[in-house]
XYZ file of C-alpha atoms in Angstrom:
450
model
C 81.912 0.703 11.555
C 80.907 2.997 14.335
C 79.087 4.143 11.523
C 76.156 5.415 9.887
C 77.183 3.542 6.817
C 75.684 5.852 4.283
C 76.639 4.800 0.781
C 74.187 4.876 -2.232
C 72.895 6.616 -5.189
C 70.447 5.576 -7.898
C 70.223 6.518 -11.490
C 67.153 7.072 -13.700
C 67.776 3.560 -15.152
C 67.077 2.039 -11.772
C 63.839 3.994 -11.340
C 62.873 3.102 -14.831
C 63.538 -0.636 -14.171
C 61.193 -0.518 -11.171
C 58.521 1.533 -12.822
C 58.260 -0.716 -15.814
C 58.538 -3.994 -13.957
C 55.245 -5.993 -14.584
C 53.757 -8.567 -12.342
C 54.277 -12.141 -13.243
C 50.730 -12.899 -14.394
C 49.497 -11.366 -17.697
C 46.757 -8.752 -17.233
C 43.402 -8.869 -18.922
C 42.825 -6.209 -21.514
C 40.053 -3.579 -21.067
C 38.441 -4.564 -24.312
C 38.060 -8.276 -23.375
C 38.126 -8.432 -19.530
C 38.630 -12.034 -18.340
C 39.038 -13.092 -14.843
C 42.588 -14.425 -14.062
C 43.047 -18.092 -14.278
C 43.726 -20.113 -11.175
C 47.344 -20.522 -12.315
C 47.689 -16.766 -12.929
C 46.310 -16.061 -9.379
C 48.667 -18.487 -7.867
C 51.583 -16.962 -9.650
C 50.706 -13.507 -8.519
C 50.338 -14.698 -4.974
C 53.729 -16.494 -5.089
C 55.433 -13.453 -6.521
C 53.996 -11.109 -3.864
C 54.895 -13.431 -0.992
C 58.483 -13.914 -2.451
C 58.926 -10.187 -2.805
C 58.059 -9.641 0.882
C 60.250 -12.589 2.013
C 63.221 -11.108 0.062
C 62.880 -7.782 1.938
C 62.358 -9.460 5.311
C 65.420 -11.712 4.973
C 67.712 -8.967 3.758
C 70.167 -8.820 6.856
C 70.287 -12.558 7.291
C 70.822 -13.099 3.435
C 73.949 -10.945 3.779
C 75.281 -13.075 6.682
C 74.798 -16.387 4.859
C 76.141 -15.034 1.743
C 79.324 -14.079 3.559
C 79.602 -17.552 5.015
C 79.178 -19.241 1.642
C 81.861 -16.879 0.216
C 84.406 -18.174 2.697
C 83.691 -21.744 1.675
C 83.214 -21.211 -2.039
C 85.640 -18.556 -2.976
C 88.372 -19.038 -0.348
C 88.019 -22.736 0.199
C 87.665 -22.192 3.896
C 85.847 -23.753 6.684
C 83.680 -22.530 9.605
C 85.552 -20.124 11.885
C 88.301 -19.300 9.394
C 89.076 -15.630 9.136
C 89.206 -13.692 5.803
C 91.570 -10.777 5.465
C 92.420 -8.434 2.764
C 96.264 -8.047 2.664
C 95.905 -5.436 -0.195
C 93.485 -2.513 -0.379
C 89.982 -3.434 -1.379
C 88.825 -3.187 -4.979
C 85.591 -4.164 -6.834
C 86.546 -7.815 -6.789
C 85.589 -7.900 -3.145
C 81.839 -8.043 -2.840
C 81.528 -6.899 0.738
C 79.044 -4.235 1.565
C 79.867 -0.650 2.546
C 83.604 -0.871 3.167
C 86.450 1.489 2.554
C 90.061 1.186 1.240
C 92.164 2.650 4.009
C 92.482 -0.326 6.404
C 92.682 -4.104 6.263
C 89.544 -5.895 7.357
C 89.181 -9.166 9.335
C 85.868 -10.724 8.298
C 84.332 -14.001 9.180
C 81.133 -16.072 9.579
C 81.509 -18.184 12.721
C 79.398 -21.165 13.492
C 78.362 -21.961 17.006
C 76.586 -25.298 16.310
C 79.530 -27.207 17.693
C 79.711 -25.074 20.843
C 81.121 -21.843 22.145
C 83.888 -19.942 20.251
C 86.547 -17.670 21.643
C 87.594 -14.496 19.879
C 90.696 -13.060 21.340
C 91.215 -9.329 20.660
C 94.826 -8.314 21.281
C 95.750 -5.335 23.299
C 96.427 -2.166 21.349
C 99.955 -1.023 20.836
C 101.309 2.531 20.527
C 100.716 2.279 16.755
C 98.094 -0.275 16.176
C 94.742 -1.405 17.245
C 91.648 -3.384 16.239
C 88.083 -2.126 16.184
C 84.906 -3.888 15.053
C 81.732 -5.739 15.905
C 80.510 -9.292 16.195
C 76.858 -9.729 15.136
C 74.338 -12.572 15.003
C 72.798 -13.757 11.730
C 70.358 -10.819 11.824
C 73.164 -8.366 12.200
C 72.417 -7.470 15.758
C 75.576 -6.820 17.787
C 76.208 -9.497 20.473
C 75.653 -8.124 23.968
C 75.164 -4.573 22.486
C 78.835 -3.989 22.341
C 81.762 -3.435 19.956
C 85.284 -4.820 20.421
C 88.701 -3.310 20.382
C 90.060 0.110 21.184
C 86.715 1.925 20.664
C 84.708 -0.956 22.011
C 84.178 -2.831 25.350
C 87.824 -3.604 25.991
C 89.038 -0.099 25.268
C 92.244 -1.359 23.696
C 93.171 -3.477 26.620
C 92.447 -6.683 24.842
C 90.014 -9.395 25.842
C 88.829 -12.933 25.363
C 85.303 -12.714 24.018
C 83.289 -15.962 24.492
C 80.483 -16.413 21.908
C 77.739 -18.656 23.319
C 75.212 -20.383 21.133
C 71.471 -19.812 21.901
C 70.938 -23.272 23.543
C 74.026 -23.270 25.742
C 73.255 -24.367 29.333
C 76.618 -25.287 30.736
C 78.612 -23.199 33.284
C 80.511 -20.369 31.744
C 84.233 -20.360 32.729
C 85.812 -17.261 34.258
C 88.201 -15.031 32.395
C 85.934 -14.279 29.370
C 83.601 -11.494 28.328
C 80.581 -13.679 27.410
C 78.352 -12.757 24.570
C 75.276 -14.940 24.136
C 73.916 -15.103 20.646
C 70.391 -15.565 19.482
C 71.524 -17.421 16.423
C 74.173 -20.065 15.531
C 75.700 -18.122 12.708
C 77.789 -14.998 13.673
C 79.084 -12.270 11.460
C 82.381 -10.590 12.369
C 83.799 -7.440 10.739
C 86.981 -5.886 12.360
C 89.382 -3.225 11.250
C 93.115 -3.242 11.828
C 94.271 0.386 12.131
C 97.965 1.379 12.342
C 99.769 4.784 12.164
C 102.810 2.731 10.869
C 101.127 2.034 7.603
C 99.309 -0.658 5.766
C 101.849 -3.523 6.234
C 101.979 -2.875 9.928
C 98.245 -3.041 10.129
C 98.186 -6.438 8.276
C 100.920 -7.845 10.500
C 98.949 -6.657 13.692
C 95.670 -8.132 12.344
C 97.244 -11.628 12.455
C 97.508 -11.441 16.244
C 93.764 -11.937 16.552
C 92.772 -15.489 17.591
C 89.698 -17.539 16.961
C 89.164 -21.037 18.372
C 86.617 -23.294 20.043
C 86.210 -23.088 23.808
C 87.009 -26.811 23.903
C 90.572 -25.945 22.674
C 91.200 -23.125 25.197
C 94.074 -24.838 26.966
C 95.857 -25.556 23.697
C 94.166 -23.783 20.722
C 94.980 -24.565 17.176
C 96.532 -21.754 15.145
C 93.804 -19.405 13.589
C 93.495 -19.851 9.845
C 93.574 -16.582 7.876
C 92.401 -16.628 4.291
C 93.565 -13.748 1.962
C 90.642 -12.386 -0.074
C 92.915 -10.076 -2.107
C 93.457 -11.078 -5.669
C 90.349 -13.148 -5.917
C 86.748 -12.466 -6.670
C 85.085 -12.708 -3.283
C 81.348 -12.767 -3.727
C 80.291 -12.141 -0.096
C 77.081 -10.207 -0.876
C 73.983 -11.929 -2.241
C 73.017 -11.773 -5.858
C 69.336 -10.759 -6.336
C 68.251 -13.557 -8.471
C 66.374 -16.915 -7.818
C 69.496 -18.046 -5.943
C 68.754 -15.406 -3.218
C 66.166 -17.768 -1.913
C 68.715 -20.421 -1.353
C 70.192 -18.062 1.342
C 66.698 -17.746 2.822
C 66.360 -21.445 2.916
C 69.720 -21.688 4.867
C 68.281 -19.230 7.262
C 64.995 -21.238 7.860
C 66.826 -24.650 8.084
C 69.489 -23.585 10.418
C 68.087 -20.940 12.709
C 65.002 -20.618 14.976
C 62.304 -17.985 14.284
C 62.184 -14.952 16.470
C 58.718 -14.353 18.010
C 58.324 -11.313 15.701
C 59.477 -13.361 12.654
C 57.108 -16.374 12.921
C 54.647 -14.938 10.545
C 57.397 -14.465 7.919
C 58.694 -17.972 8.422
C 55.111 -18.967 7.559
C 55.130 -16.747 4.449
C 58.514 -18.327 3.456
C 56.701 -21.793 3.537
C 54.287 -20.597 0.899
C 57.263 -19.839 -1.196
C 58.410 -23.418 -0.704
C 60.877 -22.885 2.110
C 60.067 -24.921 5.187
C 62.157 -26.190 8.029
C 63.105 -29.795 7.518
C 61.967 -29.972 3.913
C 64.137 -29.612 0.702
C 63.794 -26.533 -1.316
C 63.470 -27.630 -4.832
C 61.492 -25.067 -6.837
C 60.550 -26.131 -10.423
C 61.528 -24.146 -13.442
C 58.294 -22.139 -13.472
C 58.670 -21.232 -9.823
C 62.321 -20.249 -10.422
C 61.235 -17.689 -13.021
C 58.898 -16.042 -10.479
C 61.470 -16.049 -7.680
C 63.942 -14.522 -10.185
C 61.579 -11.642 -10.892
C 60.748 -11.136 -7.226
C 64.348 -10.986 -6.200
C 65.232 -8.556 -8.897
C 62.267 -6.281 -8.179
C 63.030 -6.303 -4.514
C 66.464 -5.043 -5.230
C 65.223 -2.367 -7.564
C 62.679 -1.343 -4.858
C 65.418 -1.142 -2.171
C 67.484 1.105 -4.454
C 64.451 3.247 -5.163
C 63.648 3.827 -1.532
C 67.262 4.353 -0.461
C 66.901 8.142 -0.268
C 64.098 8.784 2.104
C 63.564 5.371 3.758
C 67.132 4.089 4.364
C 68.790 7.511 4.596
C 67.369 10.942 5.501
C 68.839 14.352 5.452
C 71.755 14.873 7.934
C 71.053 17.760 10.195
C 73.071 20.824 9.436
C 74.874 19.209 6.457
C 72.995 20.212 3.112
C 73.156 17.645 0.479
C 74.222 14.837 2.830
C 72.254 11.988 4.315
C 72.345 9.757 7.476
C 70.721 6.393 8.268
C 67.174 6.590 9.147
C 67.572 5.120 12.667
C 64.986 5.700 15.276
C 65.717 5.781 18.990
C 63.996 2.464 19.350
C 66.496 0.966 16.906
C 69.382 1.545 19.193
C 67.626 0.927 22.518
C 69.375 -1.469 24.970
C 68.218 -5.072 24.334
C 66.473 -4.184 21.098
C 69.535 -3.017 19.066
C 68.723 -3.113 15.253
C 65.524 -4.960 15.740
C 63.795 -2.070 13.964
C 60.859 -2.144 16.352
C 58.720 1.103 15.935
C 57.357 3.023 18.890
C 53.988 1.178 18.334
C 55.703 -2.230 18.737
C 55.587 -3.145 15.101
C 58.613 -4.463 13.283
C 59.600 -2.305 10.250
C 61.292 -4.844 8.054
C 61.083 -2.731 5.011
C 63.198 0.030 6.653
C 65.441 -2.643 8.113
C 65.859 -4.033 4.535
C 66.552 -0.558 3.068
C 69.239 0.267 5.673
C 70.840 -3.141 5.602
C 71.059 -2.949 1.860
C 73.778 -0.307 2.472
C 75.153 -1.515 5.725
C 77.054 -4.677 6.881
C 77.662 -5.395 10.511
C 76.597 -2.176 11.946
C 78.426 -0.948 15.133
C 76.725 -1.261 18.503
C 77.671 2.285 19.454
C 77.214 4.798 16.685
C 79.678 7.619 16.072
C 82.572 6.821 18.306
C 84.681 4.856 15.976
C 83.520 5.572 12.432
C 81.139 8.011 10.702
C 79.743 7.826 7.269
C 77.928 10.450 5.149
C 76.300 9.813 1.761
C 74.983 11.874 -1.066
C 72.070 11.002 -3.353
C 71.694 14.402 -5.002
C 73.927 17.231 -6.344
C 74.179 20.799 -5.176
C 70.943 21.669 -7.063
C 68.961 18.823 -5.476
C 68.957 16.733 -8.661
C 69.440 12.909 -8.294
C 72.949 11.931 -9.124
C 73.157 10.642 -12.577
C 75.575 7.811 -13.491
C 76.064 9.363 -17.020
C 77.471 12.659 -15.621
C 80.649 13.769 -13.921
C 80.659 15.525 -10.528
C 83.178 17.630 -8.421
C 83.279 17.162 -4.732
C 84.741 19.944 -2.736
C 86.142 18.932 0.666
C 86.471 21.507 3.480
C 89.471 22.005 5.785
C 89.585 20.688 9.293
C 88.044 17.206 9.067
C 87.614 15.958 12.594
C 89.378 12.627 11.725
C 91.496 10.965 14.419
C 93.033 8.138 12.211
C 92.033 8.773 8.608
C 89.276 10.087 6.227
C 88.486 8.835 2.687
C 86.035 9.407 -0.152
C 84.683 6.602 -2.310
C 81.903 5.698 -4.617
C 79.786 2.495 -4.778
C 77.956 0.599 -7.512
C 74.234 0.442 -6.468
C 73.749 -2.962 -7.925
C 76.889 -4.785 -6.429
C 76.731 -2.556 -3.289
C 80.513 -2.247 -3.438
C 83.244 -0.407 -5.335
C 82.828 0.540 -8.963
C 84.558 -1.692 -11.407
C 87.938 -0.217 -12.596
C 89.842 -0.647 -15.780
C 92.885 -1.336 -13.681
C 91.929 -3.374 -10.608
C 95.387 -2.921 -8.992
C 94.441 0.737 -8.300
C 92.503 1.862 -5.341
C 88.953 3.207 -5.994
C 88.861 6.751 -7.162
C 88.720 9.708 -4.792
C 90.785 7.792 -2.143
C 92.221 10.353 0.172
C 94.325 9.034 2.985
C 95.376 11.157 5.923
C 98.955 10.290 7.124
C 99.761 10.173 10.817
C 100.128 13.755 12.133
C 99.121 15.371 8.858
C 96.642 18.245 8.887
C 93.620 17.759 6.715
C 93.917 19.896 3.507
C 91.430 21.326 1.089
C 91.278 19.133 -2.031
C 89.228 19.093 -5.259
C 88.236 15.688 -6.785
C 86.268 14.586 -9.721
C 84.148 11.443 -9.117
C 83.482 9.586 -12.393
C 80.436 7.544 -12.757
C 80.007 4.187 -14.433
C 76.879 3.211 -16.312
C 75.422 1.580 -13.259
C 73.729 3.215 -10.333
C 76.064 3.920 -7.446
C 76.592 5.953 -4.331
C 79.357 8.101 -2.893
C 80.197 8.560 0.733
C 82.656 10.146 3.004
C 84.021 8.212 5.973
C 85.707 9.611 9.114
C 87.578 7.573 11.661
């Protein structure tokens, strides 16, 4: 968080996949030109619309995938909180995370009314820091929570209000009105006393309905460690089931009404079941896979741009309009248009972006080597780290798989991802040499400071 979550890299194999991807409909040969049949034209139109819908829905697809993971993989219910009691590995399919701290992650549902999230006061050793976003990953009230957030470590009761809430708001809460019913929460527990202390402190956060404020039930924490937690969407035909959840459960923003209409042409309409036939499923499958390949291809240049004064490193391609008050992460360009392609490209590598960039976390990412050549997943690389990292709590180095958008699969999953470099409390940063080993899939490497 507090990030410019910059983690990616693509290999020649990914570019090749995109460049050789054909459209669904067969093409007429030059020797025997024939106009496309009505079915061929319909298939091409469906593919094109599905491709654009996949890009448009990217941030919301992440949100609904996270919610479904809590139910499916952890057997949880709405408003339960997932936590990793062990350092993350590639079994945890959450996007753009690191291994140094435990995470509290949840997908909260406001359909039954407001929810309270109690952030405890910081101690001399431990504190929380994170962000609560709506289904489109826009931070509620334009703020973060915890020591580097609105409460500044003093602790607070955050009251999450659904979009249609019209009752009086009780005193004693920091109110956060959402524009969607589904909320995405990602919070770090950071402790100078070590990992176990950070986990123990994380359990002091509370989540409960406002209706139970006088006597709330105990918050349910679900351990995602030791299980395959598929909280990121898979880019296949099933991706459009997540889009259907969005359309069925949420209202359209004014600037999204056209895309809701385009989704209807794909077969996704509010109040109607989404039941594509086998032929349509094949087209949706291709559209989703090609959309992912495209997002990987445009990562370097659209999602991320060169970081000023840091040769070889990149930062998120955020414009001043993207972080403007009241329009945070809407991705509205200066001319008033919504850049859903750039939004999709950035959100492919980011999950629950912080409201205030740079004060709690900073990420850098590399796509190319020192010679400016794209990082190749078949080669080995050495990363030289300078002295004097400006890290208050820790810094780490990690690499991501470009397809899963999370850590590279290890032979021994009990190990932390390669190139993990913790900074102990009071320890001066030191110069280190590391080799990053690449898997056969496209992936990205990043440096995080906190």
